[in-house]
Structure formats: structure tokens, C-alpha cells
Coordinates of C-alpha atoms and ligand atoms in Angstrom, one line a residue:
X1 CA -23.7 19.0 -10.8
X2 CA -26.7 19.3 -8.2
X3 CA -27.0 16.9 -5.3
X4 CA -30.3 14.6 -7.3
X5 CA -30.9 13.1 -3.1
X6 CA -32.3 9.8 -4.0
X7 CA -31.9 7.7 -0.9
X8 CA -32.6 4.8 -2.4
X9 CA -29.6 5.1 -5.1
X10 CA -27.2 7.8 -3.7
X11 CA -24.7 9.3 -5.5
X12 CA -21.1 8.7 -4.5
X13 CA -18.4 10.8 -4.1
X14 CA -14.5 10.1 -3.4
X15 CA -12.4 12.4 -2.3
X16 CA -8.7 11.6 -2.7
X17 CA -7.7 9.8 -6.1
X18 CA -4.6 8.0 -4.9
X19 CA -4.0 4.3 -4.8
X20 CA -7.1 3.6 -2.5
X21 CA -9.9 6.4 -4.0
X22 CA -9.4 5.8 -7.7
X23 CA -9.6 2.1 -7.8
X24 CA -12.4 2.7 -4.8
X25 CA -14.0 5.0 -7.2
X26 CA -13.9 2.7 -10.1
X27 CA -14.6 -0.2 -7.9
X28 CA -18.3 1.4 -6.9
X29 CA -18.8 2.2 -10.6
X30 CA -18.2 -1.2 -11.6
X31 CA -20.9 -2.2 -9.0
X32 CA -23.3 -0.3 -10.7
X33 CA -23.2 3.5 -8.4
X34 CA -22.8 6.7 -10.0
X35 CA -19.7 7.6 -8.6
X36 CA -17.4 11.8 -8.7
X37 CA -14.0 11.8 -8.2
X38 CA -12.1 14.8 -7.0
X39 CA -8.7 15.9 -5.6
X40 CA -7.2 18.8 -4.7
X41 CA -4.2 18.2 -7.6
X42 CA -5.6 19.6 -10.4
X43 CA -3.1 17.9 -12.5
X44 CA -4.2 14.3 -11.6
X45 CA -7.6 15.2 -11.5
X46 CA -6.7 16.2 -15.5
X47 CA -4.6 13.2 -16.6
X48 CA -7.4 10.6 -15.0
X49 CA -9.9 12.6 -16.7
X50 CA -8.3 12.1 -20.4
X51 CA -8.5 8.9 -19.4
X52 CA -5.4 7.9 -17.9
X53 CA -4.5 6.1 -14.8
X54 CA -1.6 8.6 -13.0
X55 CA -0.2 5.0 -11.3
X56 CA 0.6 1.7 -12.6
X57 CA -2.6 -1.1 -11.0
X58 CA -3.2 -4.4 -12.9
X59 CA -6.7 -4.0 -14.2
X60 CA -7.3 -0.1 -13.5
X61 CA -6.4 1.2 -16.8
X62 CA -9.2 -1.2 -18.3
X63 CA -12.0 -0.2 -16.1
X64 CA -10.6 3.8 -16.3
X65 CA -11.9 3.8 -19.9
X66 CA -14.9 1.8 -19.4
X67 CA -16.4 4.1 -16.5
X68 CA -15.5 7.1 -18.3
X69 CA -17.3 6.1 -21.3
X70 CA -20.3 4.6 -18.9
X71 CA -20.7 7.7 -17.5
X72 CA -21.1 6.0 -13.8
X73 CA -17.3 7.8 -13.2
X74 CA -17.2 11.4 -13.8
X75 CA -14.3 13.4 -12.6
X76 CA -15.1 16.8 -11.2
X77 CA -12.1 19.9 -10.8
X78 CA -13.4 21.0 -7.5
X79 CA -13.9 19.2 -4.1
X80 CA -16.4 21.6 -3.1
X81 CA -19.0 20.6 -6.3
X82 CA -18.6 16.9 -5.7
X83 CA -19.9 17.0 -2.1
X84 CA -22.8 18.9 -3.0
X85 CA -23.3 17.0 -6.0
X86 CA -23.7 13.8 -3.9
X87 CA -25.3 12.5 -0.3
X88 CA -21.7 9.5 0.1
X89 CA -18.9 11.0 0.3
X90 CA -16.0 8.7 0.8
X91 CA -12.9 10.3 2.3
X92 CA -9.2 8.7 1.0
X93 CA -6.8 11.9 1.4
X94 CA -3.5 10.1 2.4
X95 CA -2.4 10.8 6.2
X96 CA 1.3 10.9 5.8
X97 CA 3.7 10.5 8.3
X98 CA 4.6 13.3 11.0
X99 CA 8.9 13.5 12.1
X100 CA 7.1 12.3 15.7
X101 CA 5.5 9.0 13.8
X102 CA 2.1 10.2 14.3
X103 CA -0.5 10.7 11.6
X104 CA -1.1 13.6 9.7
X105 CA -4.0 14.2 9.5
X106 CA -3.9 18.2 8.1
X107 CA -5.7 16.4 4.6
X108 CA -8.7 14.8 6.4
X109 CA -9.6 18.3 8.6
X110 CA -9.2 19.9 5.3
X111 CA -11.8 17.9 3.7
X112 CA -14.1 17.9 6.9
X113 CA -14.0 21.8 6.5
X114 CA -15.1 21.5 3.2
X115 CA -18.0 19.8 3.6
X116 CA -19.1 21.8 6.6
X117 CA -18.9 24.5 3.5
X118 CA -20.6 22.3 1.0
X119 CA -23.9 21.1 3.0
X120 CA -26.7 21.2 1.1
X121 CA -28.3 18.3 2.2
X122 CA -28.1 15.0 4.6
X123 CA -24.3 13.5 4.2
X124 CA -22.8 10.3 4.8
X125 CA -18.9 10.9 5.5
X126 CA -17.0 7.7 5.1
X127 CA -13.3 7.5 6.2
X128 CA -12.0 5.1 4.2
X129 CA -8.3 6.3 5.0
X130 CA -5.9 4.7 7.7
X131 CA -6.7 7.0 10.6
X132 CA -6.1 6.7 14.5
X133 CA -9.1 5.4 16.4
X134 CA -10.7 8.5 17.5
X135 CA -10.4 10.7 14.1
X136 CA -14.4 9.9 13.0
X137 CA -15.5 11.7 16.0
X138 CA -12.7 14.3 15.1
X139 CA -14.2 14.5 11.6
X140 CA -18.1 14.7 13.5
X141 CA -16.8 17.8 15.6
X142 CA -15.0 19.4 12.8
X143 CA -18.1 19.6 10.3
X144 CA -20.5 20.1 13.4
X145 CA -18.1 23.6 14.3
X146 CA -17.3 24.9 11.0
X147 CA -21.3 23.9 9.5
X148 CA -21.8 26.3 12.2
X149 CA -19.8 29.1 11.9
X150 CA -19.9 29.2 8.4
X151 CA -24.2 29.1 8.7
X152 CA -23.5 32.1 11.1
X153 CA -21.4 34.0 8.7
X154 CA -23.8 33.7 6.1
X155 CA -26.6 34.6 7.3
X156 CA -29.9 33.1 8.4
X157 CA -30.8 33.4 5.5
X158 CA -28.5 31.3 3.9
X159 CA -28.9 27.9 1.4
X160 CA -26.4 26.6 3.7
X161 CA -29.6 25.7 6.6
X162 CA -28.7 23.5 9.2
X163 CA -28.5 20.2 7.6
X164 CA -27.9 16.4 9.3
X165 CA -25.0 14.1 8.4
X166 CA -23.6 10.9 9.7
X167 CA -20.2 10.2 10.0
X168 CA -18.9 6.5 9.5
X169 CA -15.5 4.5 8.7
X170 CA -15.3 2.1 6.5
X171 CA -11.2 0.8 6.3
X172 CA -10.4 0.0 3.3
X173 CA -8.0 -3.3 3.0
X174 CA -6.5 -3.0 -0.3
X175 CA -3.4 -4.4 -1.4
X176 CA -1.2 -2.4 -3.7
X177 CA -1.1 -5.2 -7.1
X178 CA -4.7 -6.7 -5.6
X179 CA -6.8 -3.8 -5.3
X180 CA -9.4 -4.5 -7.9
X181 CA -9.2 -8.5 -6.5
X182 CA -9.7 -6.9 -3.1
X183 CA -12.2 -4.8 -3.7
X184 CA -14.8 -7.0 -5.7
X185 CA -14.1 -10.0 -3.8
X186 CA -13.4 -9.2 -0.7
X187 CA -13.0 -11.0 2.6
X188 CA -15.1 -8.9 4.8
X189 CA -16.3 -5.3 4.8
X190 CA -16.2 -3.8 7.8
X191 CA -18.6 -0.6 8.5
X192 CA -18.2 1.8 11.9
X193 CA -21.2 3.5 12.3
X194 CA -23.5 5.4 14.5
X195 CA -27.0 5.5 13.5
X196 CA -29.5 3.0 11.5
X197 CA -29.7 5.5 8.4
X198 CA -25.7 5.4 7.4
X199 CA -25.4 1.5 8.6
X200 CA -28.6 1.0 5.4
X201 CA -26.8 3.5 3.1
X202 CA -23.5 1.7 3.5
X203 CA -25.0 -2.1 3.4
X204 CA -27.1 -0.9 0.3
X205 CA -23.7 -0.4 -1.4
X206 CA -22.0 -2.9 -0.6
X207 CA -25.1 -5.1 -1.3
X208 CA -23.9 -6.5 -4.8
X209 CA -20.5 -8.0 -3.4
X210 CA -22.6 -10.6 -1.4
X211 CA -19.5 -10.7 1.3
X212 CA -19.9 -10.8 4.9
X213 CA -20.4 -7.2 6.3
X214 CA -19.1 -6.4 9.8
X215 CA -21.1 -3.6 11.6
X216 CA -18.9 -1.8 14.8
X217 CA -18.9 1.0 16.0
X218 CA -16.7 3.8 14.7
X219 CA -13.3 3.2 16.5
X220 CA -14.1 -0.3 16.8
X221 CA -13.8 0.3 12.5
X222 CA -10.9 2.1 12.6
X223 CA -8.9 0.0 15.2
X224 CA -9.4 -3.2 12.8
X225 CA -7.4 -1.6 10.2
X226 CA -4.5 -0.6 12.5
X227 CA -4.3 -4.1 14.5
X228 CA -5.3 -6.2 10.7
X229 CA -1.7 -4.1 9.5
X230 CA 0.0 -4.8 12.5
X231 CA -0.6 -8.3 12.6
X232 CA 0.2 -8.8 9.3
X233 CA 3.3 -7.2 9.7
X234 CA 4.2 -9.0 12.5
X235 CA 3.8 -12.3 11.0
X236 CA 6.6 -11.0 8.3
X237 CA 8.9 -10.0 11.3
X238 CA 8.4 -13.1 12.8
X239 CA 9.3 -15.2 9.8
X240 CA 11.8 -13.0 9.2
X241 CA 13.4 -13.7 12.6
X242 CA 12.9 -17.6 12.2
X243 CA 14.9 -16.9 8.7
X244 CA 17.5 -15.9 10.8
X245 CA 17.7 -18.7 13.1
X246 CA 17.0 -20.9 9.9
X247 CA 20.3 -19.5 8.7
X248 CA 22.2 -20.0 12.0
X249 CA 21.4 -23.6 12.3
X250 CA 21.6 -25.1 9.0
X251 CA 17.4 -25.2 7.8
X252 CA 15.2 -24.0 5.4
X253 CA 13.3 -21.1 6.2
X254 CA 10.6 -22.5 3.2
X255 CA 9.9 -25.6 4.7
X256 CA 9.7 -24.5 8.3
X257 CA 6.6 -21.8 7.0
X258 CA 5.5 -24.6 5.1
X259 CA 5.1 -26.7 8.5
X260 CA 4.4 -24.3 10.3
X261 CA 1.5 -22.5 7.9
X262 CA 0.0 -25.8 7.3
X263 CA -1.7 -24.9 10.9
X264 CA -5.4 -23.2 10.4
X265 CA -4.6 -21.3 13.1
X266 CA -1.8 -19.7 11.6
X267 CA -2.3 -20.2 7.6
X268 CA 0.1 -19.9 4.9
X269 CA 0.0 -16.3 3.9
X270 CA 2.7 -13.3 5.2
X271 CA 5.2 -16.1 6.1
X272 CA 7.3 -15.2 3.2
X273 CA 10.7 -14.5 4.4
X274 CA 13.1 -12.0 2.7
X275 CA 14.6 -8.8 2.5
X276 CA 11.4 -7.2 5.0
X277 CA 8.6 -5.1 4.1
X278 CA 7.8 -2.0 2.9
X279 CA 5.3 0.0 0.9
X280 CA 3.1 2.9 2.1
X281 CA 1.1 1.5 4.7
X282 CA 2.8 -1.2 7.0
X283 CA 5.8 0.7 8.0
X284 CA 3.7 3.9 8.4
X285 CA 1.1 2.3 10.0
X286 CA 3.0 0.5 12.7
X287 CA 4.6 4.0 13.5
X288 CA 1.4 5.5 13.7
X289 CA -0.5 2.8 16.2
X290 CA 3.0 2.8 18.4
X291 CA 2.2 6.7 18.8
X292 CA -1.2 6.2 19.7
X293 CA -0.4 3.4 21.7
X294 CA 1.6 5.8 24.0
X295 CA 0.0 8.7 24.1
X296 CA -2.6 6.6 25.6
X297 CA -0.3 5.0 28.2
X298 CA -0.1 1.2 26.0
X299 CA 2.9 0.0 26.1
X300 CA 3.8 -1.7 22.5
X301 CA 7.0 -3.6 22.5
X302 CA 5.4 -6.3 20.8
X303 CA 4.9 -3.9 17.4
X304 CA 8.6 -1.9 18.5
X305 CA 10.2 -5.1 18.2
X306 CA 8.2 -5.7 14.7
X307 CA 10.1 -2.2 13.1
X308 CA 13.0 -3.1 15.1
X309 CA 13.3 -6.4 13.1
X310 CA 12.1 -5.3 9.8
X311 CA 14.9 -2.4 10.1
X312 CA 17.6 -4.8 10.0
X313 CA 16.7 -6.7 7.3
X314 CA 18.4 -4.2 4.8
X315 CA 21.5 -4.1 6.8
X316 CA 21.8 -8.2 7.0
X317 CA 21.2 -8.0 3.6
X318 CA 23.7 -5.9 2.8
X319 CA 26.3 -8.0 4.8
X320 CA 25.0 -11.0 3.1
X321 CA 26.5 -9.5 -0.4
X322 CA 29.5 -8.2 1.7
X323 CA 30.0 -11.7 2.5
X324 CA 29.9 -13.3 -0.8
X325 CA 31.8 -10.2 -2.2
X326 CA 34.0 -9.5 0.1
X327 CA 35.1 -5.9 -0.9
X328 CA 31.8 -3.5 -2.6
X329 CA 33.9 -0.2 -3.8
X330 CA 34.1 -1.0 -7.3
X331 CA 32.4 -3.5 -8.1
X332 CA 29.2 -3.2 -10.0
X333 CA 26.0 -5.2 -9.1
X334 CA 23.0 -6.1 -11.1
X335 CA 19.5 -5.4 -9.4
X336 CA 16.1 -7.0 -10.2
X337 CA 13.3 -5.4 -8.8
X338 CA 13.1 -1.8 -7.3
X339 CA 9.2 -2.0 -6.6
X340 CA 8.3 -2.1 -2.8
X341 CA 6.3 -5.7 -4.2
X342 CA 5.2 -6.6 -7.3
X343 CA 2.9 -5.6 -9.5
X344 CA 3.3 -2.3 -8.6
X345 CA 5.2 1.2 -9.7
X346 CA 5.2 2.3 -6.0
X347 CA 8.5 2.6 -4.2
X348 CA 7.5 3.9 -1.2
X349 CA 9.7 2.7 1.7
X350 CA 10.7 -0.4 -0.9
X351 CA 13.3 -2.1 1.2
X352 CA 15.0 -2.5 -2.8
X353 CA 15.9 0.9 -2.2
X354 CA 17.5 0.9 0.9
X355 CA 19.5 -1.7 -0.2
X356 CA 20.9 -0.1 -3.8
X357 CA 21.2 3.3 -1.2
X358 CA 23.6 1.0 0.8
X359 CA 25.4 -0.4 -2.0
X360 CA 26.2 3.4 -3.2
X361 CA 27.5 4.6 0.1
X362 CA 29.7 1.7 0.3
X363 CA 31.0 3.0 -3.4
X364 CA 29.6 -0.2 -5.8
X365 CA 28.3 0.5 -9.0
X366 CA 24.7 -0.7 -9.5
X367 CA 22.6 -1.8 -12.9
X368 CA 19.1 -1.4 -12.2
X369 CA 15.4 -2.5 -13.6
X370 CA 12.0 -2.8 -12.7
X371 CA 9.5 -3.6 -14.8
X372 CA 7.4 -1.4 -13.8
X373 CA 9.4 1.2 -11.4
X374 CA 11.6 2.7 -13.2
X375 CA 10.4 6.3 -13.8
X376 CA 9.8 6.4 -9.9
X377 CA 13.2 5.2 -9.3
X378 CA 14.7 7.7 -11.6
X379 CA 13.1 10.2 -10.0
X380 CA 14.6 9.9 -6.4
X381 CA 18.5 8.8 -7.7
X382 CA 19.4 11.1 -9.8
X383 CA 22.2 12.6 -7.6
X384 CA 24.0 9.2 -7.8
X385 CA 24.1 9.2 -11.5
X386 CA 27.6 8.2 -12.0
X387 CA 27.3 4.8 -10.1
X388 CA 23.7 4.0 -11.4
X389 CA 23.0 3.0 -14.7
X390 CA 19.4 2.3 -15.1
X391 CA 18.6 -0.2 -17.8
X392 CA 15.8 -1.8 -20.2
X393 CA 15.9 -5.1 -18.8
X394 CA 16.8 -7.8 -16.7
X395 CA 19.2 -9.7 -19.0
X396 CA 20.9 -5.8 -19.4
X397 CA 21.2 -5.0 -15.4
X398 CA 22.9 -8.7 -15.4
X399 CA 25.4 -7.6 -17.7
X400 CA 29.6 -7.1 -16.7
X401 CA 28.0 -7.5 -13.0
X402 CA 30.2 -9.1 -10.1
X403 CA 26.7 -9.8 -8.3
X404 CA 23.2 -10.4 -9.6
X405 CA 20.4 -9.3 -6.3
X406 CA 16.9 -10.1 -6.6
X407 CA 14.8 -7.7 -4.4
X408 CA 11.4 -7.3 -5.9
X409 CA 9.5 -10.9 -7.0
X410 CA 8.3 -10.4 -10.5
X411 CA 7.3 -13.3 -11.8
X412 CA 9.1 -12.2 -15.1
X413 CA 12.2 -12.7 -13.5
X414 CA 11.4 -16.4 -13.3
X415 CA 11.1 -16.7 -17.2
X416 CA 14.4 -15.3 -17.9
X417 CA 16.9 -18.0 -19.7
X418 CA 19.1 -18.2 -16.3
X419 CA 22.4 -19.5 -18.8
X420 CA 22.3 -17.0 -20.8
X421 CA 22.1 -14.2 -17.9
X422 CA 24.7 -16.1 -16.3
X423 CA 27.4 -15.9 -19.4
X424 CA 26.9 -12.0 -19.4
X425 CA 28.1 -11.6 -15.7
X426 CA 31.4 -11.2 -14.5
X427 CA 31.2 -13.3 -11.7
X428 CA 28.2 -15.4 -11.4
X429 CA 26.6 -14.7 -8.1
X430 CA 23.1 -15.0 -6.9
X431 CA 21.4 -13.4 -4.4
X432 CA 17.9 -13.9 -4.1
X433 CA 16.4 -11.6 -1.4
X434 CA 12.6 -12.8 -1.9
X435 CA 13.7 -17.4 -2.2
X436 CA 11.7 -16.7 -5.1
X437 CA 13.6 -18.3 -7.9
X438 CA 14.2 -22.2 -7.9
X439 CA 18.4 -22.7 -6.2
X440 CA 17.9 -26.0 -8.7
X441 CA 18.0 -24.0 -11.4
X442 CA 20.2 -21.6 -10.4
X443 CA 22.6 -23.8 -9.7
X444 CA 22.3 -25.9 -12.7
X445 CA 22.7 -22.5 -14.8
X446 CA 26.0 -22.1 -13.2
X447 CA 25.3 -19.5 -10.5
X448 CA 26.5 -19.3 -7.0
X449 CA 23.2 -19.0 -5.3
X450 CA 22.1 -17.4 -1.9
X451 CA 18.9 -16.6 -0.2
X452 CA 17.6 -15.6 2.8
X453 CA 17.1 -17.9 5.4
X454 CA 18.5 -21.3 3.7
X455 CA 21.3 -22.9 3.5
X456 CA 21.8 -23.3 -0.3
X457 CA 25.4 -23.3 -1.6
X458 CA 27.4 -23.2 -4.9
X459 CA 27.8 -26.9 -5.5
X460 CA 23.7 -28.5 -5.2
X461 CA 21.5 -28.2 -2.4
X462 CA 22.0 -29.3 1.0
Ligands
UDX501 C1 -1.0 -3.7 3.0 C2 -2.1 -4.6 3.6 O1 -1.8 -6.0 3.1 C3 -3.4 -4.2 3.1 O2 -4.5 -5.0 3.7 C4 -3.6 -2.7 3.6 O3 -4.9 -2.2 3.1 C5 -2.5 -1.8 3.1 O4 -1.2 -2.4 3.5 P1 0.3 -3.3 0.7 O5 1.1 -2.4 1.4 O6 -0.3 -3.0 -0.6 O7 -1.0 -3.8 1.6 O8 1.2 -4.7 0.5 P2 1.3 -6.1 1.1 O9 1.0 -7.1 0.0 O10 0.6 -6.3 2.4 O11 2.9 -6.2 1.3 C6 3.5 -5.3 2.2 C7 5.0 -5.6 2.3 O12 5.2 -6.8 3.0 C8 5.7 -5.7 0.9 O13 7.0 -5.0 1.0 C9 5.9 -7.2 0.8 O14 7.0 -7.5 0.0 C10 6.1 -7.6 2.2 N1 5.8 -9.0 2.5 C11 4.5 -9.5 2.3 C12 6.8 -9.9 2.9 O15 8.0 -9.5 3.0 N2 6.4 -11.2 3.2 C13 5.2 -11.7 3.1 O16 5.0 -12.9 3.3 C14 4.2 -10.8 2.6

């Protein structure tokens, strides 16, 4: 692979081929770019390449084979040969979480290296990854030093001159379940650049989604990815709070969002009430702005009170099915829905988790299913194999159980025959953690039915 330098139609690469690169990576192929993937695990890097999507994202699989066949998606075994190869490179390592909260960013100075090692032309480096609002200059500095000292230790008379590159952000707002939706139609795009030539390159490939494109500078870029995640996940703390005091006073959480979404200036979206968020970004994220917040001397509490809240929504949970239970040891419980959301495999900080952890320590037996998250759930319970059974599906986890907890909203649940599931339980309890199946129904199947944030009983709705 040789970098070809047409400005006019640059070559892409993506670095990172995790839930945001690959269906980033796929995403520009689809629009009509030449497009190299690479990551650092060679094993992914493999599996993609034989055609194979290493996570479970409606629509990838599809446009996997399609690109591969194209040709506009090649994969390439080193990182190194897909910078030189192209002038875009689009940076999504992950920047996990540090014990302090703070971002780790060891992956994107790691890649910053590399190209400094790789220039053999101009470069547009685009963070794409969730990073605190001063890493693009970070990234600048890095290549700038190392382009430098590795130039020196090569030699003048080294390939390796002394070539320009622009550094940009360019935060991605992909939902786990959405990401091809969010890519191609987007709401906005939001560019941080510095100079005219990578604001062009980055307009030019975004050109075919016809969407609104914001131009900021850098940490302008990557603060509207922090305070868009910490918004969002304040508006689920907040409902969740209201579910609370929904609860207390006799009213329905639904209706009140309903009301109170209705309102342009607050909108219907996020105000789903349940069992809290979780996933790889909003929990992380909010960690990771409250650190930078401080080290800067800005205090926070609004977002402290956001994890505070969204931390005890497993443990009200839990007392919830205490409640209708009374004693746990013993008794074994059927669980729908392990995914952190759905339409995903990812079980990242799934609050479902928690919850089933919980319902171990207090000794309970638990039947579990995902549709989709089973393998990734099997992988982080085995120790607790005498308590779990994991099983094919939902009617199965339902069966012999003293309790029946939904805690990930597939819509599949919603088409199971609710009678029949009832006649296989033990004792026919309900507990809906997301409000997402109709307390009618329930009800009229024969359940006990709770959920969060309503006051919906055994014997018909109040
Ligand atoms: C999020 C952001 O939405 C996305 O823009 C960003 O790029 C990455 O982080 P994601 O983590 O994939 O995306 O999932 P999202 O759909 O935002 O849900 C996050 C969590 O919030 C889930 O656990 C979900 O169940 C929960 N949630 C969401 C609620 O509890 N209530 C709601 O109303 C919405």
C-alpha cells in the first residue's frame, strides 16, 4: 500500500476497529471513500478480514461483506502501513477508564507516535474518540516531538523529511444499536479544526450526507461530546429521580415524561425511566469530565449528583424485588435482558448486571437470556455457575421462577405469549425494570406486575 496523495479524493484510514472505527470505517465506504482499517489485535484485524463482524450491530454484518467485496474497505495487519498508505487518518483507539476516573489515554499517544514514525506525506489526524478537551493539541505536540526525533535519528538523509500535518476532532455520536442510522443520517457533524486545508478535507467527506456541519475549533469539538453525553445522561437521572417521587406519591412516571416531553424545549427523548444507564460511554464519560472538571478548579455537582443517582438505581431495584419477594436466598428468578440496551451484545457497565450480581450475593438463583448477550455474559459469570443457569430463551429463563425481571427492552420480549410464560412460573411476578411491556396485558395474563416509577398493582390499573 503506497500513500496515492490525491487531495481531491484522499484515502482514509481508521485506526481502532471497535464499536465506533469499524462501522466509521464502513460508514465512509458506503459513502463512496476508499477506506484501511487497522488495529493493534491482530486477531480482530483477522476475523473482520474473513469477513466477519467481531460484535453484534444491526446492519454491519451486511455492509462488512459488501465493502470487502467493493474493495473501498481493505483491512491492513499493521498500523504503521495504513498511515502511510493514506493522507485521513481517523483515530478511534478506546480511552478506557483510569482507578482515578480520568481517561486513559496510553492508546491515542501510542497512535500519535506512530504516525510521527509513518510520515510520508501531509496528514490529517482526526480524533474521533471521546477525549478530554485539550488531547488534540496533546496529539499536535506528540507527532510534532517524536516526527522530530525520529527525523534526527535517521538521518538527514532520510524518506522520513519533515512533512506538515493538521490535527482535527471530529466526535463521533454513535449510539450502540443506531450506529449505521447515526452515521448516514446524522443530526449534525461537528468538525474542530485549525487551518482551512483539514476544515476542506473534512467537509469534502462528509459532503454526501447533506447534514448540517458545525466548524469549532478543536476543544470547542471535543467539549461538545463530553457536555452532549453529560446532558443526556442527566436527563435519564432526572427522570429517574421524578420516577422516584412518581412512586412516592401515587403517579405515573410515563405520563408525567409524556407531559412534560411534549415541551420543544425539552423533547421526548432520554426521559425513559428505569433501572439507569449504562454502556461504555455515559458512565465513563461523566467520570472522565468530573476529573477534568476539577483538575481545572470546576466544580461539578450537577454531573456528581447525575452518577450519584444513576448508582442507586440497581440497589432500589433490588429492594423493589426484595419487596415483592420478601426473602431472595433460594429462590430462583427469571431474567430477560442482560444487554446494557438493546440491540446490542455489549454489557459493558449494563445495569442488568449489577442487578443479577446482587441477586447472587443475596444467594437467589437466577435463569438468564439475552438475545443477543449471552456469550459476553458467560464470559464474566462463570465463577457463579451453580446459581446461574443460562438458557435458550425467554419462555426457558421464565421457567420454575418465583420472579420474572425485565432489564434489557427487546422488543422480542413484547411478542412472547404472556399466558403461557405465566403457567411455567412458580409464582407469577413481574417486574418490569424498563415500563416497557403493557401492565394491561400483564395483568390480564395473570401476573403480578411492577415497574419503576408507577403505581400499577396485582388487581388492574390504578
Ligand atoms: C451514548 C450516546 O447516546 C451517544 O451519542 C454517544 O456517542 C455514546 O454514548 P450509547 O452508550 O450507545 O450512546 O447508548 P444510549 O442509547 O445513549 O443509552 C445509554 C444508556 O442509557 C443505556 O443503558 C440506556 O438503557 C439508558 N437510557 C437511555 C435510559 O435509561 N433511558 C433513556 O431514556 C435513554
Amino acid at each position: 500500500m503506497e500513500n496515492s496523495g490525491n487531495p481531491a479524493r484522499p484515502v482514509i484510514s481508521v485506526l481502532g476497529l471497535g464499536h465506533v472505527g469499524l462501522p466509521t470505517a464502513l460508514g465512509f465506504a458506503e459513502m463512496g471513500w476508499e477506506v484501511i482499517g487497522a488495529d493493534d489485535d491482530a486477531g480482530k484485524v483477522a476475523l473482520i478480514k474473513s469477513g466477519k463482524s467481531p460484535f453484534f450491530e444491526p446492519g454491519l454484518q451486511p455492509l462488512l461483506t459488501k465493502h470487502l467485496e467493493t474493495g473501498r474497505f481493505r483491512l491492513s495487519e499493521s498500523v504503521g502501513e495504513a498511515i502511510r498508505a493514506s493522507q485521513v487518518v481517523f483515530v478511534c483507539v478506546s480511552t478506557p477508564q483510569k482507578e482515578d476516573g480520568s481517561a486513559d489515554l496510553s492508546q491515542v499517544e501510542a497512535v500519535a507516535r506512530n504516525i510521527a514514525q509513518n510520515l510520508n506525506g501531509y496528514k490529517l489526524v482526526v480524533s474521533k474518540s471521546t477525549v478530554p478537551a485539550i488531547t488534540g493539541q496533546w496529539i499536535r505536540r506528540t507527532i510534532s516531538r517524536f516526527a522530530e526525533s525520529y527525523r534526527r535519528a535517521a538521518g538527514a538523509s532520510s524518506k522520513n523529511g519533515s512533512f506538515e500535518f493538521d490535527v482535527a476532532s471530529n466526535p463521533e455520536f454513535l449510539q450502540e444499536g443506531k450506529a449505521l442510522e447515526n452515521i448516514f443520517q446524522p443530526d449534525r457533524v461537528v468538525i474542530g479544526v485549525e487551518t482551512d486545508q483539514a476544515r476542506r478535507i473534512l467537509e469534502t467527506i462528509y459532503q454526501p450526507l447533506k447534514c448540517p456541519i458545525v466548524v469549532v475549533r478543536i476543544s470547542t469539538a471535543e467539549l461538545v461530546k463530553h457536555a452532549a453525553n453529560a446532558f443526556l445522561a442527566t436527563k435519564i437521572s432526572f427522570v429517574n429521580m421524578v420516577a422516584d417521587l412518581c412512586e412516592a406519591v401515587g403517579a405515573d412516571v410515563g405520563e408525567v415524561a409524556k407531559g412534560l416531553g411534549l415541551d420543544p424545549r425539552i423533547g421526548r427523548q432520554f426521559l425513559q425511566a428505569g433501572i439507569g444507564f449504562g454502556g461504555s460511554c455515559f458512565p465513563k464519560d461523566l467520570r472522565a469530565l468530573i476529573y477534568m472538571a476539577e483538575e481545572h478548579g470546576v466544580d461539578c455537582g450537577i454531573l456528581r449528583e447525575v452518577v450519584r443517582v444513576n448508582l442507586r438505581r440497581t440497589r432500589l431495584f433490588v429492594k423493589k424485588i426484595q419487596k415483592a419477594l420478601w426473602v431472595l436466598r433460594g429462590k430462583t428468578i427469571g431474567i430477560w435482558g442482560l444487554a446494557f440496551k438493546p440491540d446490542t451484545d455489549d454489557i459493558r457497565e449494563a445495569p442488568s448486571l449489577k442487578i443479577v450480581k446482587e441477586l447472587l450475593g443475596e444467594g437467589a438463583c437466577v435463569r438468564l437470556y439475552d438475545p443477543k448477550a449471552m456469550a459476553n455474559v458467560q464470559r464474566v459469570l462463570p465463577e457463579s455457575a451453580a446459581q446461574v443457569t443460562y438458557c435458550q430463551s425467554a419462555e426457558e429463563a421464565a421457567r420454575g421462577a418465583a420472579a420474572l425481571l425485565l432489564l434489557t427492552e427487546w422488543k422480542e420480549f413484547r411478542d412472547v405469549d404472556l399466558a403461557s410464560v405465566r403457567s411455567a412460573m412458580d409464582v407469577p411476578l413481574l417486574i418490569d425494570g424498563r415500563n416497557f411491556l403493557d401492565p394491561h396485558a400483564a395483568i390480564a395474563a395473570g401476573f403480578e406486575y411492577h415497574c419503576v416509577g408507577c403505581a400499577v398493582a396485582t388487581d388492574g390499573i390504578k
